[in-house]
Amino acid sequence: MEEMRKAIWVILAMAVFASSAMVGVRGDDTKILVKKVKGEKVCMQGWECNTWSKYCCNQTITNFFQTYQFENLFSKRNSPVAHAIGFWDFQSFITAAALYEPLGFGTTGGHLMQMKEIAAFLGHVGAATSCGYGVSTGGPLAWGLCFNREMSPSQSYCNDYYKLTYPCSPGAEYYGRGALPIYWNFNYGYIGDFLKVDLLNHPEYIEQNATLAFQTAIFKWMTPIKKSQPSAHDIFVGNWKPTKNDTLAKRIPGFGATMNILYADQVCGQGDIDSMNVIVSHYLYYLDLMGVGREEAGPHDYLTCAEQVAFNPTSSSSSSTS
């Protein structure tokens, strides 16, 4: 009788699970678990999306972005003149991305938006880490991921204003590191807290681990500088609705406004300058290489921030996540 009772409980438990979570299989045999939480469909699928999330009901990044595409985008990164030979690879990128896919990175919207977001993010990465403008072979856009650190730091980037929350570690230097370089002790500390890695005392970890170097970059893409502002991700995928002040400041949704968030008036609000055009050119080039086509990038006003007032002017903001 006891064994029968146990068997009945097992059957009931399985029935409850089956009623709350369905199992599907995508093209590569990865199982997709689906259930509803408070009326909203959420999913898990494979190692990329191993947390219940509405975004995990969409394709994951490896469904549409493969090793050969990464190699095409960053074809010169292991050339003899590059400064980070053998450091960057596809596996490190998708491993880093997996942390953020349940949060919507590369998993927001339909197939086209997902591909465009990866192209946009990597366009910023390529421009920030390129060494191609002094090299002739392959063209300047082929040299992304040439660096993994700032080569000639002008300072240690230690700000004593944060000595109570993120004090500078003796001997540590907080110069630019990563796929979208981060600077300053407070950024190393803050991002390290999120990643559960002691970057404040060991900022060098970023230039020793490519997955971490991509993780810090995706953090910058996904995280607002201020709570009242959007992230670059939110701007790009359409989660941000400009306020009246944004409209007056000529800030509109699009790739251009992602540059505004990431670089402020270093790039934006200065007309048609080279530093802005370099970033846009990388994005358009990557759209072509990924098979999306630059015609999907949108109109000129969407692409640039030439006339936009900075979200965080450098003269009045000392806590940028640059």
Tab-separated table of N, CA, C and O in Angstrom, residues 211-299:
chain	number	residue	atom	x	y	z
A	211	THR	N	36.439	35.956	-22.332
A	211	THR	CA	35.034	35.898	-21.953
A	211	THR	C	34.691	37.062	-21.031
A	211	THR	O	33.680	37.752	-21.214
A	212	LEU	N	35.540	37.315	-20.066
A	212	LEU	CA	35.342	38.442	-19.156
A	212	LEU	C	35.420	39.770	-19.909
A	212	LEU	O	34.664	40.702	-19.623
A	213	ALA	N	36.307	39.860	-20.873
A	213	ALA	CA	36.450	41.086	-21.664
A	213	ALA	C	35.192	41.370	-22.472
A	213	ALA	O	34.820	42.532	-22.685
A	214	PHE	N	34.522	40.323	-22.947
A	214	PHE	CA	33.241	40.503	-23.626
A	214	PHE	C	32.117	40.770	-22.624
A	214	PHE	O	31.212	41.557	-22.885
A	215	GLN	N	32.156	40.124	-21.473
A	215	GLN	CA	31.102	40.320	-20.465
A	215	GLN	C	31.044	41.761	-19.993
A	215	GLN	O	29.959	42.326	-19.811
A	216	THR	N	32.199	42.363	-19.762
A	216	THR	CA	32.206	43.760	-19.316
A	216	THR	C	31.668	44.677	-20.408
A	216	THR	O	30.995	45.672	-20.122
A	217	ALA	N	31.948	44.327	-21.668
A	217	ALA	CA	31.457	45.134	-22.787
A	217	ALA	C	29.941	45.024	-22.921
A	217	ALA	O	29.247	46.032	-23.125
A	218	ILE	N	29.406	43.811	-22.799
A	218	ILE	CA	27.956	43.638	-22.919
A	218	ILE	C	27.258	44.309	-21.743
A	218	ILE	O	26.155	44.852	-21.887
A	219	PHE	N	27.895	44.303	-20.578
A	219	PHE	CA	27.349	45.037	-19.430
A	219	PHE	C	27.158	46.507	-19.801
A	219	PHE	O	26.117	47.107	-19.497
A	220	LYS	N	28.152	47.106	-20.438
A	220	LYS	CA	28.042	48.513	-20.838
A	220	LYS	C	26.880	48.717	-21.807
A	220	LYS	O	26.163	49.714	-21.733
A	221	TRP	N	26.707	47.786	-22.710
A	221	TRP	CA	25.637	47.878	-23.703
A	221	TRP	C	24.260	47.747	-23.049
A	221	TRP	O	23.313	48.418	-23.435
A	222	MET	N	24.158	46.892	-22.030
A	222	MET	CA	22.865	46.546	-21.435
A	222	MET	C	22.463	47.435	-20.252
A	222	MET	O	21.300	47.397	-19.824
A	223	THR	N	23.381	48.226	-19.709
A	223	THR	CA	23.143	48.910	-18.437
A	223	THR	C	23.102	50.429	-18.590
A	223	THR	O	24.039	51.025	-19.125
A	224	PRO	N	22.043	51.083	-18.123
A	224	PRO	CA	22.002	52.551	-18.181
A	224	PRO	C	23.081	53.169	-17.289
A	224	PRO	O	23.406	52.625	-16.229
A	225	ILE	N	23.599	54.286	-17.716
A	225	ILE	CA	24.547	55.026	-16.887
A	225	ILE	C	23.838	55.607	-15.669
A	225	ILE	O	24.367	55.614	-14.563
A	226	LYS	N	22.607	56.067	-15.884
A	226	LYS	CA	21.774	56.595	-14.803
A	226	LYS	C	20.401	55.939	-14.882
A	226	LYS	O	19.936	55.583	-15.975
A	227	LYS	N	19.755	55.800	-13.740
A	227	LYS	CA	18.459	55.123	-13.699
A	227	LYS	C	17.401	55.823	-14.545
A	227	LYS	O	16.466	55.199	-15.041
A	228	SER	N	17.552	57.119	-14.716
A	228	SER	CA	16.569	57.883	-15.476
A	228	SER	C	16.795	57.797	-16.981
A	228	SER	O	16.027	58.371	-17.761
A	229	GLN	N	17.845	57.084	-17.388
A	229	GLN	CA	18.216	57.027	-18.797
A	229	GLN	C	18.101	55.599	-19.329
A	229	GLN	O	18.123	54.639	-18.570
A	230	PRO	N	18.001	55.458	-20.644
A	230	PRO	CA	17.962	54.121	-21.234
A	230	PRO	C	19.370	53.557	-21.379
A	230	PRO	O	20.369	54.282	-21.323
A	231	SER	N	19.456	52.262	-21.556
A	231	SER	CA	20.711	51.639	-21.951
A	231	SER	C	20.830	51.710	-23.470
A	231	SER	O	19.844	51.966	-24.178
A	232	ALA	N	22.015	51.447	-23.993
A	232	ALA	CA	22.183	51.373	-25.445
A	232	ALA	C	21.278	50.280	-26.017
A	232	ALA	O	20.682	50.442	-27.083
A	233	HIS	N	21.180	49.169	-25.307
A	233	HIS	CA	20.299	48.068	-25.727
A	233	HIS	C	18.851	48.545	-25.817
A	233	HIS	O	18.173	48.294	-26.824
A	234	ASP	N	18.353	49.215	-24.784
A	234	ASP	CA	16.969	49.675	-24.777
A	234	ASP	C	16.693	50.624	-25.940
A	234	ASP	O	15.629	50.568	-26.570
A	235	ILE	N	17.639	51.494	-26.208
A	235	ILE	CA	17.489	52.421	-27.332
A	235	ILE	C	17.390	51.646	-28.636
A	235	ILE	O	16.508	51.888	-29.458
A	236	PHE	N	18.271	50.688	-28.818
A	236	PHE	CA	18.378	50.029	-30.111
A	236	PHE	C	17.175	49.143	-30.412
A	236	PHE	O	16.690	49.102	-31.545
A	237	VAL	N	16.690	48.408	-29.417
A	237	VAL	CA	15.608	47.443	-29.680
A	237	VAL	C	14.221	48.058	-29.578
A	237	VAL	O	13.214	47.387	-29.779
A	238	GLY	N	14.143	49.353	-29.256
A	238	GLY	CA	12.851	50.032	-29.245
A	238	GLY	C	12.160	50.093	-27.903
A	238	GLY	O	10.966	50.422	-27.829
A	239	ASN	N	12.894	49.819	-26.827
A	239	ASN	CA	12.295	49.899	-25.489
A	239	ASN	C	12.224	51.330	-24.954
A	239	ASN	O	11.552	51.577	-23.956
A	240	TRP	N	12.933	52.244	-25.580
A	240	TRP	CA	13.026	53.625	-25.085
A	240	TRP	C	12.072	54.546	-25.848
A	240	TRP	O	12.042	54.530	-27.086
A	241	LYS	N	11.318	55.335	-25.105
A	241	LYS	CA	10.458	56.351	-25.696
A	241	LYS	C	10.990	57.727	-25.284
A	241	LYS	O	11.025	58.056	-24.092
A	242	PRO	N	11.442	58.533	-26.242
A	242	PRO	CA	12.014	59.843	-25.908
A	242	PRO	C	11.014	60.742	-25.185
A	242	PRO	O	9.819	60.732	-25.486
A	243	THR	N	11.513	61.508	-24.234
A	243	THR	CA	10.701	62.520	-23.567
A	243	THR	C	10.683	63.787	-24.425
A	243	THR	O	11.371	63.881	-25.450
A	244	LYS	N	9.920	64.769	-23.969
A	244	LYS	CA	9.908	66.039	-24.678
A	244	LYS	C	11.293	66.664	-24.682
A	244	LYS	O	11.736	67.228	-25.697
A	245	ASN	N	12.001	66.550	-23.557
A	245	ASN	CA	13.367	67.097	-23.484
A	245	ASN	C	14.300	66.374	-24.449
A	245	ASN	O	15.180	66.997	-25.045
A	246	ASP	N	14.120	65.061	-24.585
A	246	ASP	CA	14.934	64.308	-25.544
A	246	ASP	C	14.689	64.808	-26.961
A	246	ASP	O	15.631	65.008	-27.742
A	247	THR	N	13.428	65.016	-27.279
A	247	THR	CA	13.085	65.490	-28.625
A	247	THR	C	13.692	66.861	-28.893
A	247	THR	O	14.237	67.119	-29.975
A	248	LEU	N	13.627	67.744	-27.895
A	248	LEU	CA	14.227	69.075	-28.042
A	248	LEU	C	15.737	68.979	-28.212
A	248	LEU	O	16.349	69.828	-28.880
A	249	ALA	N	16.330	67.947	-27.596
A	249	ALA	CA	17.777	67.745	-27.698
A	249	ALA	C	18.151	66.920	-28.930
A	249	ALA	O	19.307	66.529	-29.089
A	250	LYS	N	17.151	66.654	-29.783
A	250	LYS	CA	17.325	65.921	-31.041
A	250	LYS	C	17.789	64.485	-30.830
A	250	LYS	O	18.438	63.896	-31.696
A	251	ARG	N	17.462	63.942	-29.656
A	251	ARG	CA	17.783	62.539	-29.380
A	251	ARG	C	16.599	61.677	-29.791
A	251	ARG	O	15.502	61.799	-29.240
A	252	ILE	N	16.820	60.815	-30.769
A	252	ILE	CA	15.754	59.950	-31.270
A	252	ILE	C	16.228	58.494	-31.209
A	252	ILE	O	17.428	58.226	-31.196
A	253	PRO	N	15.293	57.542	-31.148
A	253	PRO	CA	15.693	56.126	-31.112
A	253	PRO	C	16.488	55.756	-32.365
A	253	PRO	O	16.170	56.199	-33.469
A	254	GLY	N	17.503	54.943	-32.188
A	254	GLY	CA	18.308	54.513	-33.321
A	254	GLY	C	19.745	54.256	-32.939
A	254	GLY	O	20.166	54.481	-31.791
A	255	PHE	N	20.528	53.817	-33.899
A	255	PHE	CA	21.933	53.511	-33.642
A	255	PHE	C	22.679	54.753	-33.161
A	255	PHE	O	23.569	54.667	-32.311
A	256	GLY	N	22.313	55.918	-33.706
A	256	GLY	CA	22.995	57.148	-33.309
A	256	GLY	C	22.920	57.405	-31.823
A	256	GLY	O	23.903	57.814	-31.195
A	257	ALA	N	21.754	57.159	-31.235
A	257	ALA	CA	21.591	57.401	-29.803
A	257	ALA	C	22.364	56.402	-28.958
A	257	ALA	O	22.691	56.692	-27.803
A	258	THR	N	22.688	55.226	-29.497
A	258	THR	CA	23.560	54.307	-28.748
A	258	THR	C	24.955	54.901	-28.613
A	258	THR	O	25.612	54.723	-27.588
A	259	MET	N	25.408	55.604	-29.638
A	259	MET	CA	26.699	56.296	-29.539
A	259	MET	C	26.628	57.397	-28.497
A	259	MET	O	27.600	57.646	-27.769
A	260	ASN	N	25.490	58.053	-28.413
A	260	ASN	CA	25.300	59.120	-27.433
A	260	ASN	C	25.442	58.571	-26.017
A	260	ASN	O	26.138	59.160	-25.176
A	261	ILE	N	24.808	57.433	-25.743
A	261	ILE	CA	24.904	56.820	-24.416
A	261	ILE	C	26.328	56.385	-24.109
A	261	ILE	O	26.851	56.604	-23.006
A	262	LEU	N	26.996	55.770	-25.071
A	262	LEU	CA	28.313	55.189	-24.813
A	262	LEU	C	29.447	56.212	-24.836
A	262	LEU	O	30.440	56.049	-24.123
A	263	TYR	N	29.297	57.276	-25.653
A	263	TYR	CA	30.426	58.203	-25.844
A	263	TYR	C	30.097	59.669	-25.609
A	263	TYR	O	31.005	60.505	-25.614
A	264	ALA	N	28.809	59.982	-25.454
A	264	ALA	CA	28.395	61.353	-25.161
A	264	ALA	C	28.985	62.344	-26.164
A	264	ALA	O	29.050	62.068	-27.354
A	265	ASP	N	29.455	63.495	-25.679
A	265	ASP	CA	29.925	64.536	-26.579
A	265	ASP	C	31.354	64.325	-27.064
A	265	ASP	O	31.920	65.178	-27.752
A	266	GLN	N	31.940	63.181	-26.736
A	266	GLN	CA	33.204	62.820	-27.381
A	266	GLN	C	32.962	62.522	-28.859
A	266	GLN	O	33.870	62.649	-29.680
A	267	VAL	N	31.753	62.091	-29.173
A	267	VAL	CA	31.403	61.684	-30.536
A	267	VAL	C	30.198	62.456	-31.062
A	267	VAL	O	30.130	62.772	-32.246
A	268	CYS	N	29.243	62.765	-30.181
A	268	CYS	CA	27.951	63.306	-30.616
A	268	CYS	C	27.862	64.822	-30.473
A	268	CYS	O	28.571	65.425	-29.668
A	269	GLY	N	26.953	65.400	-31.269
A	269	GLY	CA	26.682	66.831	-31.190
A	269	GLY	C	27.760	67.700	-31.792
A	269	GLY	O	27.791	68.908	-31.559
A	270	GLN	N	28.634	67.098	-32.592
A	270	GLN	CA	29.740	67.854	-33.185
A	270	GLN	C	29.703	67.826	-34.701
A	270	GLN	O	30.716	68.066	-35.358
A	271	GLY	N	28.538	67.509	-35.239
A	271	GLY	CA	28.434	67.434	-36.689
A	271	GLY	C	28.973	66.118	-37.224
A	271	GLY	O	29.139	65.136	-36.486
A	272	ASP	N	29.286	66.124	-38.483
A	272	ASP	CA	29.673	64.904	-39.200
A	272	ASP	C	31.173	64.635	-39.039
A	272	ASP	O	31.949	64.800	-39.969
A	273	ILE	N	31.601	64.209	-37.848
A	273	ILE	CA	33.030	64.050	-37.567
A	273	ILE	C	33.480	62.604	-37.782
A	273	ILE	O	32.691	61.659	-37.768
A	274	ASP	N	34.787	62.430	-37.968
A	274	ASP	CA	35.344	61.120	-38.304
A	274	ASP	C	35.088	60.075	-37.219
A	274	ASP	O	34.772	58.926	-37.526
A	275	SER	N	35.252	60.452	-35.953
A	275	SER	CA	35.116	59.465	-34.882
A	275	SER	C	33.720	58.858	-34.853
A	275	SER	O	33.549	57.673	-34.522
A	276	MET	N	32.716	59.651	-35.195
A	276	MET	CA	31.348	59.142	-35.282
A	276	MET	C	31.181	58.278	-36.528
A	276	MET	O	30.619	57.173	-36.471
A	277	ASN	N	31.688	58.745	-37.650
A	277	ASN	CA	31.521	58.020	-38.902
A	277	ASN	C	32.218	56.662	-38.897
A	277	ASN	O	31.759	55.717	-39.544
A	278	VAL	N	33.319	56.560	-38.165
A	278	VAL	CA	34.026	55.287	-38.053
A	278	VAL	C	33.130	54.227	-37.410
A	278	VAL	O	33.067	53.069	-37.860
A	279	ILE	N	32.430	54.612	-36.358
A	279	ILE	CA	31.548	53.662	-35.661
A	279	ILE	C	30.387	53.263	-36.569
A	279	ILE	O	30.055	52.076	-36.690
A	280	VAL	N	29.778	54.233	-37.217
A	280	VAL	CA	28.673	53.945	-38.136
A	280	VAL	C	29.144	53.022	-39.255
A	280	VAL	O	28.446	52.063	-39.625
A	281	SER	N	30.332	53.283	-39.790
A	281	SER	CA	30.862	52.468	-40.892
A	281	SER	C	31.047	51.016	-40.484
A	281	SER	O	30.780	50.100	-41.276
A	282	HIS	N	31.513	50.791	-39.258
A	282	HIS	CA	31.657	49.419	-38.773
A	282	HIS	C	30.301	48.724	-38.696
A	282	HIS	O	30.160	47.554	-39.104
A	283	TYR	N	29.302	49.412	-38.189
A	283	TYR	CA	27.966	48.822	-38.082
A	283	TYR	C	27.430	48.436	-39.463
A	283	TYR	O	26.948	47.306	-39.674
A	284	LEU	N	27.527	49.336	-40.434
A	284	LEU	CA	27.024	49.061	-41.777
A	284	LEU	C	27.789	47.910	-42.424
A	284	LEU	O	27.196	47.031	-43.077
A	285	TYR	N	29.080	47.903	-42.245
A	285	TYR	CA	29.936	46.838	-42.801
A	285	TYR	C	29.567	45.482	-42.211
A	285	TYR	O	29.469	44.480	-42.928
A	286	TYR	N	29.310	45.450	-40.922
A	286	TYR	CA	28.961	44.185	-40.262
A	286	TYR	C	27.570	43.710	-40.681
A	286	TYR	O	27.332	42.505	-40.809
A	287	LEU	N	26.645	44.640	-40.901
A	287	LEU	CA	25.337	44.251	-41.411
A	287	LEU	C	25.479	43.551	-42.763
A	287	LEU	O	24.819	42.526	-43.023
A	288	ASP	N	26.342	44.084	-43.604
A	288	ASP	CA	26.580	43.457	-44.910
A	288	ASP	C	27.182	42.067	-44.750
A	288	ASP	O	26.731	41.101	-45.371
A	289	LEU	N	28.202	41.948	-43.913
A	289	LEU	CA	28.885	40.667	-43.742
A	289	LEU	C	27.977	39.605	-43.109
A	289	LEU	O	28.132	38.414	-43.374
A	290	MET	N	27.041	40.035	-42.283
A	290	MET	CA	26.133	39.089	-41.636
A	290	MET	C	24.947	38.719	-42.528
A	290	MET	O	24.098	37.911	-42.146
A	291	GLY	N	24.896	39.305	-43.717
A	291	GLY	CA	23.839	38.963	-44.650
A	291	GLY	C	22.552	39.716	-44.428
A	291	GLY	O	21.533	39.422	-45.063
A	292	VAL	N	22.573	40.703	-43.551
A	292	VAL	CA	21.385	41.513	-43.295
A	292	VAL	C	21.252	42.598	-44.353
A	292	VAL	O	20.176	42.832	-44.916
A	293	GLY	N	22.376	43.248	-44.633
A	293	GLY	CA	22.402	44.330	-45.605
A	293	GLY	C	22.250	45.681	-44.955
A	293	GLY	O	21.396	45.879	-44.089
A	294	ARG	N	23.080	46.626	-45.361
A	294	ARG	CA	23.073	47.962	-44.740
A	294	ARG	C	21.795	48.733	-45.007
A	294	ARG	O	21.497	49.708	-44.310
A	295	GLU	N	21.042	48.303	-46.002
A	295	GLU	CA	19.783	48.987	-46.272
A	295	GLU	C	18.785	48.825	-45.121
A	295	GLU	O	17.821	49.584	-45.016
A	296	GLU	N	19.027	47.856	-44.245
A	296	GLU	CA	18.162	47.654	-43.079
A	296	GLU	C	18.540	48.553	-41.902
A	296	GLU	O	17.904	48.509	-40.850
A	297	ALA	N	19.580	49.355	-42.069
A	297	ALA	CA	20.086	50.164	-40.955
A	297	ALA	C	19.212	51.369	-40.643
A	297	ALA	O	19.269	51.918	-39.539
A	298	GLY	N	18.405	51.793	-41.600
A	298	GLY	CA	17.532	52.935	-41.353
A	298	GLY	C	18.095	54.224	-41.942
A	298	GLY	O	19.211	54.255	-42.468
A	299	PRO	N	17.353	55.320	-41.832
A	299	PRO	CA	17.767	56.601	-42.419
A	299	PRO	C	18.943	57.228	-41.687
A	299	PRO	O	19.310	56.812	-40.591
